[in-house]
CSV table of C-alpha atoms in Angstrom, one decimal:
chain,number,residue,atom,x,y,z
K,919,MET,CA,6.5,-14.0,-7.0
K,920,LEU,CA,4.8,-15.1,-3.6
K,921,GLU,CA,7.5,-14.2,-1.2
K,922,ARG,CA,7.4,-10.4,-2.5
K,923,ILE,CA,4.1,-10.1,-1.2
K,924,ARG,CA,3.6,-8.4,1.9
K,925,ILE,CA,0.1,-8.8,3.9
K,926,VAL,CA,0.1,-5.6,6.0
K,927,LEU,CA,-2.2,-5.1,9.4
K,928,ILE,CA,-2.5,-1.9,10.9
K,929,GLY,CA,-4.5,-1.6,14.3
K,930,THR,CA,-5.4,-5.3,15.0
K,931,SER,CA,-7.2,-5.6,18.0
K,932,HIS,CA,-7.5,-9.3,18.5
K,933,PRO,CA,-4.6,-11.6,18.5
K,934,GLY,CA,-6.8,-14.3,17.4
K,935,ASN,CA,-7.3,-12.5,14.1
K,936,ILE,CA,-3.6,-12.4,13.9
K,937,GLY,CA,-3.0,-16.3,13.9
K,938,ALA,CA,-5.9,-16.6,11.5
K,939,THR,CA,-4.0,-14.3,8.9
K,940,ALA,CA,-1.1,-16.3,9.5
K,941,ARG,CA,-2.9,-19.4,8.4
K,942,ALA,CA,-4.6,-17.7,5.7
K,943,MET,CA,-1.4,-16.8,4.0
K,944,HIS,CA,0.8,-20.0,4.7
K,945,ASN,CA,-2.1,-21.9,3.1
K,946,MET,CA,-1.2,-20.0,-0.1
K,947,ALA,CA,2.3,-20.0,0.2
K,948,LEU,CA,2.7,-15.9,1.5
K,949,SER,CA,5.3,-15.6,4.3
K,950,ASP,CA,5.9,-11.5,4.9
K,951,LEU,CA,3.5,-10.2,7.1
K,952,ALA,CA,3.6,-6.7,9.0
K,953,LEU,CA,1.9,-5.4,11.9
K,954,VAL,CA,1.5,-2.1,12.2
K,955,ALA,CA,0.8,-0.4,15.5
K,956,PRO,CA,-1.3,-3.8,16.7
K,957,ARG,CA,-3.6,-2.9,19.3
K,958,CYS,CA,-3.1,-6.3,21.2
K,959,GLU,CA,-0.1,-8.3,22.0
K,960,PRO,CA,0.3,-10.0,18.7
K,961,ILE,CA,2.2,-13.5,20.4
K,962,THR,CA,-0.4,-15.2,22.7
K,963,ALA,CA,-1.7,-18.4,23.4
K,964,ASP,CA,-5.1,-17.5,21.1
K,965,SER,CA,-3.0,-16.1,18.2
K,966,VAL,CA,-0.7,-19.2,18.0
K,967,SER,CA,-3.7,-21.6,18.4
K,968,ARG,CA,-5.2,-19.7,15.7
K,969,ALA,CA,-2.4,-19.7,13.4
K,970,SER,CA,-3.3,-23.8,13.4
K,971,GLY,CA,0.6,-25.0,12.3
K,972,ALA,CA,1.5,-21.4,10.9
K,973,ASP,CA,3.0,-19.9,13.9
K,974,HIS,CA,6.1,-19.3,12.8
K,975,LEU,CA,4.3,-16.3,10.4
K,976,VAL,CA,3.1,-15.0,14.2
K,977,HIS,CA,6.8,-15.2,15.6
K,978,GLY,CA,8.8,-13.9,12.4
K,979,ALA,CA,6.2,-10.8,11.9
K,980,ARG,CA,7.9,-7.8,11.9
K,981,VAL,CA,6.3,-4.7,14.0
K,982,VAL,CA,6.4,-1.4,13.1
K,983,ASP,CA,5.0,1.9,14.0
K,984,THR,CA,3.7,3.4,11.0
K,985,LEU,CA,2.3,2.0,7.4
K,986,GLU,CA,5.2,3.9,5.7
K,987,GLU,CA,7.8,1.5,7.7
K,988,ALA,CA,5.9,-1.2,6.7
K,989,VAL,CA,5.8,-0.4,3.3
K,990,ALA,CA,8.9,1.5,2.3
K,991,ASP,CA,10.8,-0.5,0.0
K,992,CYS,CA,7.3,-1.5,-1.9
K,993,THR,CA,6.9,-0.6,-5.2
K,994,LEU,CA,2.8,-1.3,-5.4
K,995,VAL,CA,0.7,-0.6,-2.6
K,996,VAL,CA,-3.2,-1.9,-2.2
K,997,GLY,CA,-5.1,-1.1,0.6
K,998,ALA,CA,-8.3,-3.1,1.2
K,999,SER,CA,-11.5,-1.0,1.3
K,1000,ALA,CA,-14.9,-2.1,2.1
K,1001,ARG,CA,-16.4,1.7,1.7
K,1002,SER,CA,-16.4,4.4,-0.8
K,1003,ARG,CA,-14.9,7.9,-0.5
K,1004,THR,CA,-15.2,11.2,-1.1
K,1005,LEU,CA,-12.1,11.2,-2.9
K,1006,PRO,CA,-12.6,8.0,-5.8
K,1007,TRP,CA,-9.3,6.1,-6.1
K,1008,PRO,CA,-8.3,3.4,-8.4
K,1009,MET,CA,-10.5,0.5,-7.6
K,1010,LEU,CA,-9.5,-3.3,-8.3
K,1011,SER,CA,-11.1,-6.6,-8.0
K,1012,PRO,CA,-9.5,-9.4,-6.1
K,1013,ARG,CA,-9.5,-11.1,-9.8
K,1014,GLU,CA,-7.8,-7.3,-11.2
K,1015,LEU,CA,-5.6,-7.3,-8.5
K,1016,GLY,CA,-4.4,-10.9,-9.3
K,1017,ASP,CA,-4.1,-10.3,-12.6
K,1018,ARG,CA,-1.4,-7.7,-12.1
K,1019,LEU,CA,0.6,-9.3,-10.3
K,1020,PRO,CA,3.0,-11.3,-12.6
K,1021,GLN,CA,3.8,-7.7,-14.7
K,1022,GLU,CA,4.1,-6.0,-11.3
K,1023,LEU,CA,6.9,-8.3,-9.6
K,1024,ALA,CA,8.3,-9.1,-12.7
K,1025,ASP,CA,11.5,-7.4,-11.8
K,1026,ALA,CA,13.1,-9.2,-9.0
K,1027,ASP,CA,13.5,-6.1,-6.6
K,1028,ALA,CA,9.6,-5.1,-7.0
K,1029,ARG,CA,7.5,-5.6,-3.7
K,1030,VAL,CA,3.9,-5.7,-3.5
K,1031,ALA,CA,1.8,-5.0,0.1
K,1032,LEU,CA,-1.9,-5.6,0.5
K,1033,VAL,CA,-3.0,-3.7,3.4
K,1034,PHE,CA,-5.6,-4.0,6.0
K,1035,GLY,CA,-7.1,-1.9,8.3
K,1036,ARG,CA,-8.6,-2.2,11.9
K,1037,GLU,CA,-11.1,-5.1,12.7
K,1038,ASP,CA,-14.0,-2.0,13.6
K,1039,SER,CA,-12.7,0.7,11.5
K,1040,GLY,CA,-11.0,-0.2,8.7
K,1041,LEU,CA,-8.6,2.1,6.9
K,1042,THR,CA,-8.1,5.8,7.6
K,1043,ASN,CA,-8.8,7.9,4.3
K,1044,ALA,CA,-4.9,9.4,5.1
K,1045,GLU,CA,-3.8,5.6,4.9
K,1046,LEU,CA,-5.8,5.0,1.7
K,1047,GLN,CA,-4.1,8.0,-0.1
K,1048,ARG,CA,-0.9,6.2,0.6
K,1049,CYS,CA,-2.0,3.3,-1.7
K,1050,HIS,CA,-1.6,2.8,-5.3
K,1051,ALA,CA,-5.1,1.4,-5.7
K,1052,HIS,CA,-7.7,0.1,-3.5
K,1053,VAL,CA,-9.5,-3.4,-3.6
K,1054,HIS,CA,-12.9,-4.0,-2.8
K,1055,ILE,CA,-14.2,-7.7,-2.4
K,1056,PRO,CA,-17.5,-7.6,-3.9
K,1057,THR,CA,-19.8,-9.1,-0.7
K,1058,ASN,CA,-23.5,-9.2,-0.2
K,1059,PRO,CA,-24.4,-5.7,0.2
K,1060,ASP,CA,-26.9,-6.7,2.9
K,1061,PHE,CA,-24.0,-8.5,5.0
K,1062,SER,CA,-21.1,-7.2,3.9
K,1063,SER,CA,-18.7,-7.4,6.7
K,1064,LEU,CA,-15.9,-9.5,6.3
K,1065,ASN,CA,-13.7,-11.2,9.1
K,1066,LEU,CA,-10.2,-9.7,8.6
K,1067,ALA,CA,-8.7,-13.3,8.1
K,1068,ALA,CA,-11.7,-13.8,5.8
K,1069,ALA,CA,-10.7,-11.1,3.6
K,1070,VAL,CA,-7.0,-11.7,3.8
K,1071,GLN,CA,-7.4,-15.3,2.4
K,1072,VAL,CA,-9.6,-14.1,-0.6
K,1073,LEU,CA,-7.1,-11.7,-1.4
K,1074,ALA,CA,-3.9,-14.6,-0.7
K,1075,TYR,CA,-6.3,-16.6,-2.9
K,1076,GLU,CA,-6.2,-14.9,-5.8
K,1077,CYS,CA,-2.4,-14.0,-5.4
K,1078,ARG,CA,-1.8,-17.8,-5.5
K,1079,GLN,CA,-3.8,-18.2,-8.4
K,1080,ALA,CA,-2.0,-15.5,-10.5
K,1081,TRP,CA,1.0,-17.4,-9.5
K,1082,LEU,CA,0.0,-20.4,-10.8
K,1083,ALA,CA,-1.3,-19.8,-14.0
K,1084,GLY,CA,0.9,-16.4,-14.9
K,1085,GLU,CA,3.5,-17.6,-17.2
K,1086,PRO,CA,7.0,-15.6,-16.4
K,1087,ALA,CA,6.9,-11.8,-17.1
K,1088,ALA,CA,9.9,-10.4,-19.0
K,1089,PRO,CA,12.1,-8.7,-16.5
K,1090,VAL,CA,12.0,-5.0,-16.6
K,1091,GLU,CA,15.2,-3.1,-17.7
K,1092,PRO,CA,17.2,-1.7,-14.5
K,1093,ASP,CA,16.2,1.8,-15.4
K,1094,GLN,CA,13.1,1.2,-15.5
K,1095,ALA,CA,12.6,0.1,-11.9
K,1096,LEU,CA,9.6,1.3,-9.9
K,1097,ALA,CA,10.0,4.1,-7.3
K,1098,THR,CA,9.1,2.6,-3.7
K,1099,HIS,CA,7.0,4.0,-1.1
K,1100,ALA,CA,9.3,5.6,1.1
K,1101,GLU,CA,10.6,7.5,-2.7
K,1102,LEU,CA,7.2,8.9,-3.3
K,1103,GLU,CA,6.5,10.2,0.6
K,1104,HIS,CA,10.2,12.0,0.1
K,1105,TYR,CA,8.6,13.3,-3.3
K,1106,PHE,CA,5.3,14.6,-1.8
K,1107,ALA,CA,7.0,16.3,1.0
K,1108,HIS,CA,9.4,17.8,-1.3
K,1109,LEU,CA,6.3,18.7,-3.8
K,1110,GLU,CA,4.2,20.1,-1.3
K,1111,ARG,CA,7.2,22.1,0.1
K,1112,THR,CA,7.9,23.4,-3.3
K,1113,LEU,CA,4.3,24.5,-3.9
K,1114,VAL,CA,4.1,26.3,-0.6
K,1115,ALA,CA,7.3,28.2,-1.7
K,1116,ILE,CA,5.7,29.5,-5.2
K,1117,GLY,CA,2.4,30.3,-3.0
K,1118,PHE,CA,0.9,28.0,-5.2
K,1119,HIS,CA,-0.5,25.8,-2.2
K,1120,ASP,CA,-1.9,27.1,1.1
K,1121,PRO,CA,-1.7,24.5,3.6
K,1122,ALA,CA,-4.4,26.5,5.6
K,1123,THR,CA,-6.8,26.1,2.9
K,1124,PRO,CA,-5.8,22.4,1.1
K,1125,ARG,CA,-8.8,22.2,-1.0
K,1126,GLN,CA,-7.5,18.3,-1.1
K,1127,LEU,CA,-4.9,19.5,-3.6
K,1128,MET,CA,-2.1,17.5,-2.3
K,1129,ALA,CA,-4.3,14.4,-2.1
K,1130,ARG,CA,-5.2,15.0,-6.0
K,1131,LEU,CA,-1.7,15.4,-6.8
K,1132,ARG,CA,-0.9,12.0,-4.9
K,1133,ARG,CA,-3.9,10.4,-6.7
K,1134,PHE,CA,-2.5,11.2,-9.8
K,1135,THR,CA,0.9,10.6,-9.1
K,1136,LEU,CA,0.3,7.2,-8.0
K,1137,ARG,CA,-2.3,6.2,-10.9
K,1138,ALA,CA,0.7,7.1,-13.0
K,1139,ARG,CA,3.3,4.6,-11.4
K,1140,PRO,CA,6.2,6.9,-12.0
K,1141,GLU,CA,9.4,5.1,-12.5
K,1142,ARG,CA,12.7,5.9,-10.2
K,1143,MET,CA,14.5,8.1,-12.9
K,1144,GLU,CA,11.1,9.7,-13.9
K,1145,LEU,CA,10.7,10.5,-10.1
K,1146,ASN,CA,14.5,11.9,-9.6
K,1147,ILE,CA,13.4,13.9,-12.7
K,1148,LEU,CA,10.4,15.4,-11.6
K,1149,ARG,CA,12.3,16.1,-7.8
K,1150,GLY,CA,15.6,17.8,-9.7
K,1151,ILE,CA,12.8,20.2,-11.5
K,1152,LEU,CA,11.4,21.0,-8.1
K,1153,SER,CA,14.6,22.0,-6.7
K,1154,ASP,CA,15.3,24.2,-9.3
K,1155,THR,CA,11.9,26.1,-8.8
K,1156,GLU,CA,12.6,26.6,-5.0
K,1157,LYS,CA,15.9,28.2,-6.1
K,1158,LEU,CA,13.7,30.5,-7.9
K,1159,ALA,CA,10.6,31.0,-5.4
K,1160,PRO,CA,10.8,34.4,-4.0
K,1161,PRO,CA,12.1,35.0,-0.5
K,1162,ARG,CA,8.7,34.1,1.9
K,1163,ASP,CA,8.1,36.5,4.8
K,1164,GLU,CA,8.7,35.8,8.1
């Protein structure tokens, strides 16, 4: 289970935090680290030193340009957020996240990504809207700022506790495989294109329509077959859409 949990760091600015994150992961037997557009050189003397024996994770980290690349094969994406947002999203505590993992990862093809934002500003609203759920660490409200590696350590600990305590879940049947992040993003692009084509959605005045549809769909956790059915409906709807004025 643990080898299919990916830690994703976005826009990290200090190499020491990458090394400290690697150490926190290795402590809990997590090994999949992805770095999205880091604002520093990932492999430095500082990052290797702070890894304190887990430098193989620093050297093996996958570096990509976008969040979509980092989580394309994941069936559950959870973003760490310390701030309330204008559009509420499904929220988990670290313990609730851990409790969900055995069932989420019962399918051998399933992957979970835990996404952490920049040290100074966290995750953007757009990045959080690409997550199925958000996880909030209930810190002291008078001093709520957590070091990046400390936040990773808390969630990695809960992942390990779930692995230690969980009984093997019943395997998911092949036709029940959940849609991946990449498949969901293709669906959302198709959905928006179709809604524009039938005149239901005006991108110039979006009024959070696509954000709300994202939230609804991600909360539903569609299976791959279900998503294919929805895309088939969208394709037939596009064929019936009236011609648009050039």
